[in-house]
CSV table of C-alpha atoms and ligand atoms in Angstrom, one decimal:
chain,number,residue,atom,x,y,z
U,127,MET,CA,4.9,22.4,-26.0
U,128,SER,CA,5.0,22.7,-22.3
U,129,LEU,CA,7.1,20.6,-20.0
U,130,LYS,CA,6.5,16.9,-19.9
U,131,LYS,CA,8.2,16.0,-16.7
U,132,PHE,CA,8.9,17.9,-13.5
U,133,LEU,CA,12.1,17.0,-11.7
U,134,LEU,CA,13.4,17.9,-8.3
U,135,GLU,CA,17.0,17.7,-7.1
U,136,GLU,CA,18.4,15.6,-4.3
U,137,LYS,CA,18.2,18.6,-1.9
U,138,ASP,CA,14.5,18.6,-2.4
U,139,ILE,CA,14.0,15.1,-1.0
U,140,PRO,CA,11.8,15.7,2.1
U,141,THR,CA,13.7,16.0,5.4
U,142,ALA,CA,10.6,14.9,7.4
U,143,TRP,CA,7.7,12.5,6.9
U,144,TYR,CA,4.2,13.9,7.3
U,145,ASN,CA,2.1,12.4,10.2
U,146,ILE,CA,-1.5,13.3,9.2
U,147,THR,CA,-3.0,12.0,12.5
U,148,ALA,CA,-1.6,15.2,14.2
U,149,ASP,CA,-3.9,17.3,12.0
U,150,MET,CA,-7.0,15.1,12.2
U,151,LYS,CA,-9.9,16.4,14.3
U,152,ASN,CA,-11.2,12.9,14.8
U,153,LYS,CA,-8.1,10.7,15.5
U,154,PRO,CA,-8.2,7.1,14.4
U,155,ARG,CA,-9.6,5.0,17.3
U,156,PRO,CA,-6.9,3.2,19.2
U,157,ILE,CA,-5.7,-0.3,18.2
U,158,LEU,CA,-6.7,-2.8,20.9
U,159,ASN,CA,-5.0,-5.6,22.7
U,160,PRO,CA,-7.2,-8.6,21.6
U,161,GLY,CA,-7.0,-10.2,25.1
U,162,THR,CA,-7.8,-7.2,27.3
U,163,LYS,CA,-9.7,-5.1,24.6
U,164,GLN,CA,-7.8,-2.1,26.0
U,165,PRO,CA,-5.8,0.3,23.9
U,166,VAL,CA,-2.4,-1.1,23.1
U,167,LYS,CA,0.5,0.6,24.9
U,168,GLU,CA,3.7,1.3,23.1
U,169,GLU,CA,5.6,-1.2,25.2
U,170,GLU,CA,3.2,-3.9,24.2
U,171,LEU,CA,4.4,-3.5,20.6
U,172,TYR,CA,8.1,-3.9,21.5
U,173,PRO,CA,8.1,-7.7,21.1
U,174,LEU,CA,6.9,-7.4,17.6
U,175,PHE,CA,8.3,-4.1,16.2
U,176,ALA,CA,11.4,-2.0,16.6
U,177,LYS,CA,10.8,0.6,19.4
U,178,ALA,CA,11.2,3.6,17.1
U,179,LEU,CA,8.5,2.1,14.8
U,180,ALA,CA,6.2,1.3,17.7
U,181,HIS,CA,6.6,4.9,18.8
U,182,GLN,CA,5.7,6.2,15.3
U,183,GLU,CA,2.8,3.9,15.1
U,184,LEU,CA,1.1,5.5,18.2
U,185,ASN,CA,2.3,9.1,17.6
U,186,GLN,CA,-0.8,11.3,17.0
U,187,THR,CA,0.8,14.6,18.1
U,188,ASP,CA,3.9,15.3,15.9
U,189,ALA,CA,2.9,16.4,12.4
U,190,TRP,CA,6.5,16.0,11.1
U,191,ILE,CA,8.9,13.2,11.9
U,192,GLU,CA,12.5,13.7,10.9
U,193,ILE,CA,13.9,11.4,8.3
U,194,PRO,CA,17.2,10.0,9.5
U,195,GLY,CA,20.3,11.0,7.5
U,196,GLU,CA,21.1,7.4,6.5
U,197,VAL,CA,17.6,6.8,5.2
U,198,ARG,CA,17.7,10.0,3.2
U,199,GLU,CA,21.0,9.0,1.8
U,200,MET,CA,19.5,5.7,0.6
U,201,TYR,CA,16.5,7.6,-0.9
U,202,LYS,CA,18.9,9.5,-3.0
U,203,ILE,CA,19.5,6.4,-5.1
U,204,TRP,CA,16.1,6.8,-6.8
U,205,ARG,CA,14.4,9.9,-5.2
U,206,PRO,CA,13.1,12.4,-6.0
U,207,THR,CA,11.0,10.4,-8.5
U,208,PRO,CA,9.6,12.1,-11.6
U,209,LEU,CA,6.2,13.7,-11.9
U,210,VAL,CA,5.0,13.2,-15.5
U,211,ARG,CA,2.3,14.9,-17.5
U,212,ALA,CA,0.6,12.1,-19.4
U,213,TYR,CA,0.1,13.9,-22.7
U,214,GLY,CA,0.0,10.6,-24.5
U,215,LEU,CA,-2.9,9.3,-22.4
U,216,GLU,CA,-4.7,12.6,-22.6
U,217,LYS,CA,-4.5,12.4,-26.4
U,218,ALA,CA,-5.7,8.8,-26.5
U,219,LEU,CA,-8.7,9.8,-24.4
U,220,ASP,CA,-9.3,13.0,-26.2
U,221,THR,CA,-10.0,14.7,-22.9
U,222,PRO,CA,-9.7,18.3,-21.7
U,223,ALA,CA,-8.4,16.9,-18.4
U,224,HIS,CA,-4.7,17.4,-17.5
U,225,ILE,CA,-3.4,14.0,-16.2
U,226,TYR,CA,-0.2,13.8,-14.1
U,227,PHE,CA,1.3,10.7,-12.5
U,228,LYS,CA,4.0,10.3,-9.9
U,229,ASN,CA,6.3,7.6,-11.1
U,230,GLU,CA,7.3,5.4,-8.2
U,231,SER,CA,8.2,2.5,-10.5
U,232,VAL,CA,11.7,4.0,-10.9
U,233,SER,CA,12.9,2.6,-7.6
U,234,PRO,CA,15.5,-0.2,-7.8
U,235,VAL,CA,12.9,-2.8,-7.0
U,236,GLY,CA,10.2,-1.3,-9.2
U,237,SER,CA,7.7,0.0,-6.7
U,238,HIS,CA,6.9,2.5,-3.9
U,239,LYS,CA,7.5,-0.2,-1.3
U,240,LEU,CA,11.2,0.6,-0.8
U,241,ASN,CA,10.3,4.0,0.8
U,242,SER,CA,9.2,2.2,3.9
U,243,ALA,CA,11.4,-0.9,3.6
U,244,ILE,CA,14.6,1.2,3.9
U,245,ALA,CA,13.2,3.1,6.9
U,246,GLN,CA,12.1,0.0,8.7
U,247,ALA,CA,15.4,-1.9,8.2
U,248,TYR,CA,17.3,1.2,9.4
U,249,PHE,CA,15.3,1.5,12.7
U,250,CYS,CA,15.6,-2.3,13.3
U,251,LYS,CA,19.4,-2.1,12.8
U,252,GLN,CA,19.7,1.0,15.1
U,253,GLU,CA,18.2,-1.1,17.9
U,254,GLY,CA,20.6,-4.1,17.4
U,255,VAL,CA,18.0,-6.4,15.8
U,256,THR,CA,19.7,-9.1,13.7
U,257,ASN,CA,16.8,-10.9,12.1
U,258,ILE,CA,13.5,-9.9,10.6
U,259,THR,CA,10.4,-11.6,9.3
U,260,THR,CA,7.7,-10.5,6.9
U,261,GLU,CA,5.1,-11.6,4.5
U,262,THR,CA,4.6,-10.8,0.8
U,263,GLY,CA,1.6,-11.2,-1.5
U,264,ALA,CA,2.7,-10.6,-5.0
U,265,GLY,CA,6.3,-10.3,-4.0
U,266,GLN,CA,6.8,-6.5,-4.3
U,267,TRP,CA,7.1,-5.9,-0.5
U,268,GLY,CA,9.3,-9.0,-0.1
U,269,ALA,CA,11.6,-7.8,-2.9
U,270,ALA,CA,11.9,-4.3,-1.3
U,271,MET,CA,12.4,-5.7,2.2
U,272,SER,CA,15.1,-8.2,0.9
U,273,TYR,CA,17.1,-5.4,-0.6
U,274,ALA,CA,16.6,-3.1,2.5
U,275,ALA,CA,17.6,-6.0,4.8
U,276,LYS,CA,20.8,-6.6,2.8
U,277,VAL,CA,21.7,-2.9,2.9
U,278,PHE,CA,21.5,-2.8,6.7
U,279,GLY,CA,23.0,-6.3,7.2
U,280,LEU,CA,19.9,-8.0,8.6
U,281,GLU,CA,18.8,-11.6,8.0
U,282,LEU,CA,15.3,-11.8,6.5
U,283,ALA,CA,12.7,-14.6,6.3
U,284,VAL,CA,9.8,-13.9,3.9
U,285,TYR,CA,6.5,-15.9,4.0
U,286,MET,CA,5.2,-15.6,0.4
U,287,VAL,CA,1.5,-16.4,-0.4
U,288,LYS,CA,1.6,-19.8,-2.0
U,289,ILE,CA,-0.3,-19.0,-5.1
U,290,SER,CA,2.2,-16.1,-5.9
U,291,TYR,CA,5.2,-18.3,-5.0
U,292,HIS,CA,4.2,-20.6,-7.9
U,293,GLN,CA,2.6,-18.0,-10.2
U,294,LYS,CA,5.4,-15.4,-9.8
U,295,PRO,CA,8.6,-17.5,-9.5
U,296,TYR,CA,10.8,-14.5,-10.6
U,297,ARG,CA,9.7,-12.4,-7.6
U,298,ARG,CA,11.0,-15.3,-5.5
U,299,SER,CA,14.3,-15.3,-7.4
U,300,ILE,CA,14.6,-11.6,-6.9
U,301,MET,CA,14.3,-11.9,-3.1
U,302,GLN,CA,16.7,-14.8,-3.2
U,303,THR,CA,19.2,-12.7,-5.2
U,304,PHE,CA,19.1,-10.1,-2.4
U,305,GLY,CA,19.9,-12.9,0.1
U,306,ALA,CA,16.5,-13.5,1.7
U,307,GLN,CA,15.0,-16.9,2.7
U,308,VAL,CA,11.6,-17.4,1.0
U,309,ILE,CA,9.0,-19.8,2.4
U,310,ALA,CA,5.6,-20.6,0.6
U,311,SER,CA,2.7,-19.8,3.0
U,312,PRO,CA,0.8,-21.7,4.4
U,313,SER,CA,3.8,-23.7,5.6
U,314,MET,CA,4.4,-26.4,8.1
U,315,SER,CA,7.0,-24.2,9.9
U,316,THR,CA,4.5,-22.4,12.1
U,317,LYS,CA,1.5,-23.4,14.2
U,318,ALA,CA,-0.7,-21.0,12.2
U,319,GLY,CA,0.4,-22.6,9.0
U,320,ARG,CA,0.0,-26.1,10.2
U,321,LYS,CA,-3.5,-25.4,11.5
U,322,ILE,CA,-4.7,-24.0,8.2
U,323,LEU,CA,-3.1,-26.8,6.2
U,324,THR,CA,-4.7,-29.4,8.4
U,325,ASP,CA,-8.1,-27.8,7.9
U,326,HIS,CA,-7.6,-27.0,4.2
U,327,PRO,CA,-4.7,-29.0,2.6
U,328,ASN,CA,-5.0,-27.3,-0.7
U,329,TYR,CA,-5.3,-23.7,0.6
U,330,GLN,CA,-3.4,-21.4,-1.7
U,331,GLY,CA,-2.6,-18.9,0.9
U,332,SER,CA,-3.6,-15.3,1.7
U,333,LEU,CA,-1.8,-12.2,3.0
U,334,GLY,CA,-3.6,-12.7,6.3
U,335,THR,CA,-2.2,-16.2,6.8
U,336,ALA,CA,1.3,-15.2,5.7
U,337,ILE,CA,1.2,-12.4,8.3
U,338,SER,CA,0.3,-14.9,11.0
U,339,GLU,CA,3.2,-17.0,10.1
U,340,ALA,CA,5.7,-14.2,10.0
U,341,VAL,CA,4.5,-12.8,13.3
U,342,GLU,CA,4.7,-16.2,15.0
U,343,LEU,CA,8.3,-16.7,13.9
U,344,ALA,CA,9.3,-13.2,15.0
U,345,ILE,CA,7.9,-13.7,18.4
U,346,GLN,CA,9.6,-17.0,18.9
U,347,THR,CA,13.1,-16.0,17.5
U,348,PRO,CA,15.5,-14.1,19.8
U,349,ASN,CA,16.5,-10.6,18.5
U,350,CYS,CA,14.0,-10.9,15.7
U,351,LYS,CA,11.3,-8.3,14.7
U,352,TYR,CA,8.5,-8.4,12.3
U,353,VAL,CA,8.0,-5.8,9.6
U,354,LEU,CA,4.9,-5.0,7.5
U,355,GLY,CA,4.6,-3.4,4.1
U,356,SER,CA,1.2,-1.7,4.5
U,357,VAL,CA,-1.8,-1.1,6.7
U,358,LEU,CA,0.1,0.2,9.8
U,359,SER,CA,0.3,3.9,10.5
U,360,HIS,CA,4.1,4.0,10.4
U,361,VAL,CA,4.1,2.6,6.9
U,362,MET,CA,1.7,5.3,5.7
U,363,LEU,CA,4.0,7.8,7.4
U,364,HIS,CA,7.1,6.7,5.5
U,365,GLN,CA,5.3,6.8,2.2
U,366,THR,CA,4.4,10.5,2.5
U,367,VAL,CA,7.7,11.3,0.7
U,368,ILE,CA,5.7,10.6,-2.5
U,369,GLY,CA,3.0,13.2,-1.9
U,370,LEU,CA,5.4,15.8,-0.4
U,371,GLU,CA,7.6,15.6,-3.6
U,372,ALA,CA,4.5,15.7,-5.8
U,373,GLU,CA,3.2,18.8,-4.0
U,374,LYS,CA,6.4,20.7,-5.0
U,375,GLN,CA,6.3,19.2,-8.5
U,376,MET,CA,2.7,20.3,-9.1
U,377,GLU,CA,3.8,23.8,-8.1
U,378,LEU,CA,6.5,23.6,-10.8
U,379,ALA,CA,3.8,22.5,-13.2
U,380,GLY,CA,1.7,25.5,-12.2
U,381,GLU,CA,-1.3,23.5,-11.3
U,382,TYR,CA,-3.1,22.1,-8.2
U,383,PRO,CA,-4.9,18.7,-8.5
U,384,ASP,CA,-8.7,18.6,-8.4
U,385,VAL,CA,-8.5,14.9,-7.6
U,386,VAL,CA,-5.7,12.7,-6.3
U,387,ILE,CA,-5.9,8.9,-6.9
U,388,GLY,CA,-4.1,5.9,-5.6
U,389,CYS,CA,-4.7,2.2,-5.9
U,390,PHE,CA,-5.6,0.5,-2.6
U,391,GLY,CA,-4.4,-2.7,-1.0
U,392,GLY,CA,-3.8,-1.8,2.6
U,393,GLY,CA,-3.4,1.9,1.8
U,394,SER,CA,0.3,2.7,1.8
U,395,ASN,CA,0.8,4.2,-1.7
U,396,PHE,CA,-2.6,5.8,-1.6
U,397,SER,CA,-1.8,7.5,1.8
U,398,GLY,CA,1.7,8.4,0.5
U,399,ILE,CA,0.4,10.3,-2.6
U,400,SER,CA,-2.7,11.8,-0.9
U,401,PHE,CA,-2.0,12.7,2.8
U,402,PRO,CA,0.2,15.7,2.0
U,403,PHE,CA,-2.5,17.1,-0.3
U,404,LEU,CA,-5.2,16.2,2.2
U,405,ARG,CA,-3.4,18.3,4.8
U,406,HIS,CA,-4.4,21.4,2.8
U,407,LYS,CA,-8.1,20.3,3.1
U,408,LEU,CA,-7.7,19.5,6.9
U,409,ASN,CA,-5.8,22.7,7.8
U,410,GLU,CA,-7.0,25.3,5.2
U,411,GLY,CA,-10.3,23.9,4.0
U,412,LYS,CA,-8.9,23.6,0.4
U,413,GLU,CA,-11.2,21.9,-2.1
U,414,ILE,CA,-9.6,18.6,-3.3
U,415,ARG,CA,-11.0,15.2,-3.9
U,416,ILE,CA,-9.1,12.1,-2.8
U,417,VAL,CA,-10.0,8.7,-4.4
U,418,ALA,CA,-8.9,5.2,-3.5
U,419,ALA,CA,-9.2,2.6,-6.3
U,420,GLU,CA,-9.7,-0.9,-5.1
U,421,PRO,CA,-10.5,-4.2,-6.9
U,422,ALA,CA,-14.1,-5.1,-7.2
U,423,SER,CA,-13.1,-8.6,-5.9
U,424,CYS,CA,-11.8,-7.2,-2.6
U,425,PRO,CA,-14.0,-4.1,-1.9
U,426,LYS,CA,-13.4,-3.3,1.7
U,427,LEU,CA,-13.7,0.5,1.3
U,428,THR,CA,-16.8,0.4,-0.9
U,429,ARG,CA,-18.7,-2.5,0.6
U,430,GLY,CA,-16.9,-3.5,3.9
U,431,ALA,CA,-18.0,-2.7,7.4
U,432,PHE,CA,-16.2,-0.2,9.7
U,433,GLN,CA,-15.3,-2.1,12.9
U,434,TYR,CA,-12.5,-3.6,14.9
U,435,ASP,CA,-10.9,-6.6,13.2
U,436,PHE,CA,-7.6,-8.5,13.2
U,437,GLY,CA,-4.9,-7.6,10.7
U,438,ASP,CA,-4.2,-11.3,10.1
U,439,GLU,CA,-6.0,-14.6,9.5
U,440,ALA,CA,-5.0,-16.3,12.8
U,441,GLY,CA,-5.8,-13.3,15.0
U,442,TYR,CA,-2.3,-12.6,16.4
U,443,THR,CA,-2.2,-8.9,15.6
U,444,PRO,CA,-3.9,-6.2,17.7
U,445,LEU,CA,-7.5,-5.3,16.8
U,446,ILE,CA,-7.5,-2.5,14.3
U,447,PRO,CA,-10.4,-0.1,13.7
U,448,MET,CA,-10.9,-0.6,10.0
U,449,PHE,CA,-13.1,-1.0,7.0
U,450,THR,CA,-12.9,-4.7,6.5
U,451,LEU,CA,-14.4,-7.7,4.8
U,452,GLY,CA,-13.4,-9.9,7.7
U,453,HIS,CA,-10.0,-11.3,8.5
U,454,ASN,CA,-10.9,-14.7,7.2
U,455,PHE,CA,-12.1,-13.3,3.8
U,456,ALA,CA,-10.3,-15.1,1.0
U,457,PRO,CA,-10.2,-12.9,-2.0
U,458,ALA,CA,-10.4,-14.2,-5.5
U,459,HIS,CA,-7.0,-14.8,-7.2
U,460,ILE,CA,-6.8,-11.7,-9.2
U,461,HIS,CA,-3.5,-10.7,-10.6
U,462,ALA,CA,-3.2,-7.5,-8.6
U,463,GLY,CA,-1.9,-9.6,-5.7
U,464,GLY,CA,-0.9,-6.5,-3.8
U,465,LEU,CA,-4.5,-5.4,-3.5
U,466,ARG,CA,-5.8,-8.7,-2.1
U,467,TYR,CA,-6.0,-7.6,1.5
U,468,HIS,CA,-9.2,-7.9,3.6
U,469,GLY,CA,-8.9,-4.5,5.4
U,470,ALA,CA,-7.8,-0.9,5.3
U,471,GLY,CA,-5.4,0.9,7.7
U,472,SER,CA,-6.9,2.7,10.7
U,473,ILE,CA,-6.1,6.2,9.5
U,474,VAL,CA,-7.6,5.8,6.0
U,475,SER,CA,-10.6,4.1,7.6
U,476,GLN,CA,-11.3,7.0,9.9
U,477,LEU,CA,-10.8,9.5,7.0
U,478,ARG,CA,-13.3,7.5,4.9
U,479,LYS,CA,-15.8,7.4,7.8
U,480,ASP,CA,-15.5,11.1,8.2
U,481,GLY,CA,-16.1,11.8,4.5
U,482,TYR,CA,-12.6,13.1,3.6
U,483,MET,CA,-12.1,10.6,0.8
U,484,GLU,CA,-13.9,8.5,-1.7
U,485,ALA,CA,-13.4,5.0,-3.0
U,486,VAL,CA,-14.2,3.3,-6.3
U,487,ASP,CA,-14.1,-0.3,-7.2
U,488,ILE,CA,-12.5,-1.5,-10.5
U,489,LYS,CA,-13.1,-4.7,-12.2
U,490,GLN,CA,-10.1,-6.8,-13.2
U,491,LEU,CA,-10.8,-6.6,-17.0
U,492,ASP,CA,-11.2,-2.8,-16.8
U,493,SER,CA,-7.9,-2.6,-14.9
U,494,PHE,CA,-6.1,-4.5,-17.7
U,495,ALA,CA,-7.8,-2.5,-20.4
U,496,ALA,CA,-6.6,0.7,-18.6
U,497,ALA,CA,-3.1,-0.8,-18.2
U,498,THR,CA,-2.8,-1.6,-21.9
U,499,LEU,CA,-4.0,1.8,-23.0
U,500,PHE,CA,-1.6,3.5,-20.6
U,501,ALA,CA,1.3,1.3,-21.8
U,502,GLN,CA,0.6,2.2,-25.4
U,503,ALA,CA,0.2,5.9,-24.7
U,504,GLU,CA,3.1,6.4,-22.2
U,505,GLY,CA,5.5,3.5,-22.9
U,506,ILE,CA,5.4,2.2,-19.3
U,507,ILE,CA,3.9,-1.2,-18.4
U,508,PRO,CA,2.2,-0.7,-15.1
U,509,ALA,CA,1.9,-3.1,-12.3
U,510,PRO,CA,-1.6,-4.7,-12.3
U,511,GLU,CA,-2.1,-3.0,-8.9
U,512,SER,CA,-1.3,0.5,-10.3
U,513,ALA,CA,-3.6,-0.3,-13.2
U,514,HIS,CA,-6.5,0.3,-10.8
U,515,ALA,CA,-5.4,3.8,-10.2
U,516,ILE,CA,-5.0,4.3,-14.0
U,517,ALA,CA,-8.6,3.0,-14.6
U,518,ALA,CA,-9.9,5.5,-11.9
U,519,ALA,CA,-7.9,8.3,-13.5
U,520,ILE,CA,-9.4,7.4,-16.9
U,521,GLN,CA,-12.9,7.5,-15.5
U,522,GLU,CA,-12.2,11.0,-14.1
U,523,ALA,CA,-10.8,12.1,-17.5
U,524,ASN,CA,-13.8,10.8,-19.4
U,525,GLN,CA,-16.2,12.5,-17.0
U,526,ALA,CA,-14.3,15.8,-17.6
U,527,LYS,CA,-14.8,15.2,-21.3
U,528,GLU,CA,-18.5,14.6,-20.9
U,529,GLU,CA,-18.8,17.8,-18.9
U,530,GLY,CA,-16.6,19.7,-21.3
U,531,LYS,CA,-14.5,21.0,-18.4
U,532,GLN,CA,-10.8,21.0,-17.5
U,533,ARG,CA,-9.9,18.8,-14.5
U,534,THR,CA,-6.5,18.3,-13.1
U,535,ILE,CA,-5.9,14.7,-12.2
U,536,LEU,CA,-3.0,13.3,-10.3
U,537,PHE,CA,-2.5,9.6,-9.7
U,538,ASN,CA,0.3,7.5,-8.3
U,539,LEU,CA,2.0,5.0,-10.5
U,540,SER,CA,3.0,2.7,-7.6
U,541,GLY,CA,5.0,0.2,-9.7
U,542,HIS,CA,5.9,-1.3,-13.1
U,543,GLY,CA,4.6,-4.6,-14.3
U,544,LEU,CA,7.6,-6.0,-16.1
U,545,ILE,CA,7.6,-9.0,-13.9
U,546,ASP,CA,3.8,-9.5,-14.4
U,547,MET,CA,3.8,-10.3,-18.0
U,548,ALA,CA,2.2,-13.7,-17.4
U,549,ALA,CA,-0.8,-11.8,-16.2
U,550,TYR,CA,-0.9,-9.7,-19.3
U,551,ASP,CA,-0.6,-12.8,-21.4
U,552,GLN,CA,-3.6,-14.3,-19.7
U,553,TYR,CA,-5.5,-11.0,-20.3
U,554,PHE,CA,-4.6,-11.0,-24.0
U,555,ALA,CA,-5.6,-14.7,-24.3
U,556,GLY,CA,-9.0,-13.9,-22.8
U,557,ASP,CA,-8.4,-16.1,-19.8
U,558,LEU,CA,-9.1,-13.5,-17.1
U,559,GLY,CA,-12.5,-12.9,-15.5
U,560,ASN,CA,-14.0,-10.2,-13.3
U,561,TYR,CA,-14.7,-12.0,-10.0
U,562,GLU,CA,-17.4,-9.8,-8.5
U,563,LEU,CA,-18.8,-10.6,-5.1
U,564,SER,CA,-22.5,-11.0,-4.4
U,565,ASP,CA,-24.1,-9.1,-1.5
U,566,GLU,CA,-24.7,-12.5,0.1
U,567,GLU,CA,-21.0,-13.4,0.1
U,568,VAL,CA,-20.0,-10.0,1.6
U,569,ASN,CA,-22.8,-10.2,4.2
U,570,ALA,CA,-22.0,-13.8,5.3
U,571,LYS,CA,-18.3,-12.8,6.0
U,572,LEU,CA,-19.4,-9.7,7.9
U,573,ALA,CA,-21.9,-11.7,10.0
U,574,ASP,CA,-19.0,-14.2,10.8
U,575,LEU,CA,-16.9,-11.3,12.0
U,576,GLU,CA,-19.6,-10.0,14.3
U,577,LYS,CA,-19.8,-13.4,15.9
U,578,ILE,CA,-16.0,-13.6,16.5
U,579,ILE,CA,-15.3,-10.1,17.8
B,790,LIG,C1,1.9,-3.6,-2.7
B,790,LIG,C2,1.5,-2.8,-3.8
B,790,LIG,C3,0.4,-2.1,-3.8
B,790,LIG,C4,-0.7,-2.1,-2.7
B,790,LIG,O1,-0.3,-1.8,-1.5
B,790,LIG,P1,-0.7,-0.4,-0.8
B,790,LIG,O2,-0.1,-0.6,0.6
B,790,LIG,O3,-2.1,-0.3,-0.8
B,790,LIG,O4,0.0,0.6,-1.5
B,790,LIG,C5,0.1,-1.3,-4.9
B,790,LIG,N1,0.9,-1.2,-6.0
B,790,LIG,C6,2.1,-1.9,-6.0
B,790,LIG,C7,3.0,-1.7,-7.2
B,790,LIG,C8,2.4,-2.7,-4.9
B,790,LIG,O5,3.6,-3.3,-5.0
């Protein structure tokens, strides 16, 4: 029997993050100041973000950005993460494909989010910031940021999407255990929150609204910055440790992936696993397929439009060139809360436009069927978000079987689902649906967007 898992040592943790924009022929279009419609200058981001992060956000020239020693020290707590050959899943599928997954669920908070949370808290601390604000959907980013804030002695306020606040009370407890203040969004504590509550008193919240509230509080509070867990280019950058490790581990396995898959919310874990591999395609013309797996209920990459849009509901953020369903798109309340975001980051959007990657949409019931099969075959209960990547990997493996060909598949297991068992319960009880969108619904939102921007 060949090896089941491929481990690296602490010394193999990457010393630099990979900035893919340096290697892209067509750079992502600039983010725009919504007032002037001119490209945002670095200084304009300073009220919102730590300077080092603002610099990383706009850096399109340096392919490698050194990881600070203190961040790397923290990474050592759980990195390098294992790369696992999913023999159990291969057998269950009776496929000739070789399936590998990178297991980011082994981080202390159970997801890949800590890779960027630690980095962002570090850079804020370096600049004398004392308070930070953020938003969280399903609670994974909030949990990661709460721990990272505690490590670096920062006070954190988290706006948590209201439906998750009530549906996932233990995520809130986790954040509170790490010492964060958690507020259900929309709230009465901000202008953005009050406005939406006045218009829609029963609104259950969205990531877009929670971002508006966190941004507003950060701008109004002295010595306070805002941090975001996805979408922005500096977050994608920090997550590349995933793919850089996986690259070495695939070498240990003696294989190179034909296809690399990540589930897709705003794009951070997808970018993390795929960009280091994509660099071989950009720089050496290597054949490799990159696939983003998004929920059918929030299909920005498969059915959205490529255009400038806001990152948040209220329109406080710069305009971002993205595949989007419109910043006031309210996705169905699927359990993969981390995938309920209206747009995709600017780097991924450009790559998608230029044909460097593909996207598939996965229905909620298919994601849970894949999650259950994976759990039974590999002994790990995946996060409902990660289940979308598993479902896409299974489709690839089944295709390989039909064609009777070997195919090497790598996917990112972005997190575990041990705090999502209520969602599994509903699935087993037959209480979950698929929430597909009609073309009319998608087109109506996109038409709205054209009117606004
Ligand atoms: C947040 C989250 C996602 C989605 O966010 P991306 O930025 O698209 O990676 C996926 N999986 C897990 C486990 C998450 O917590």
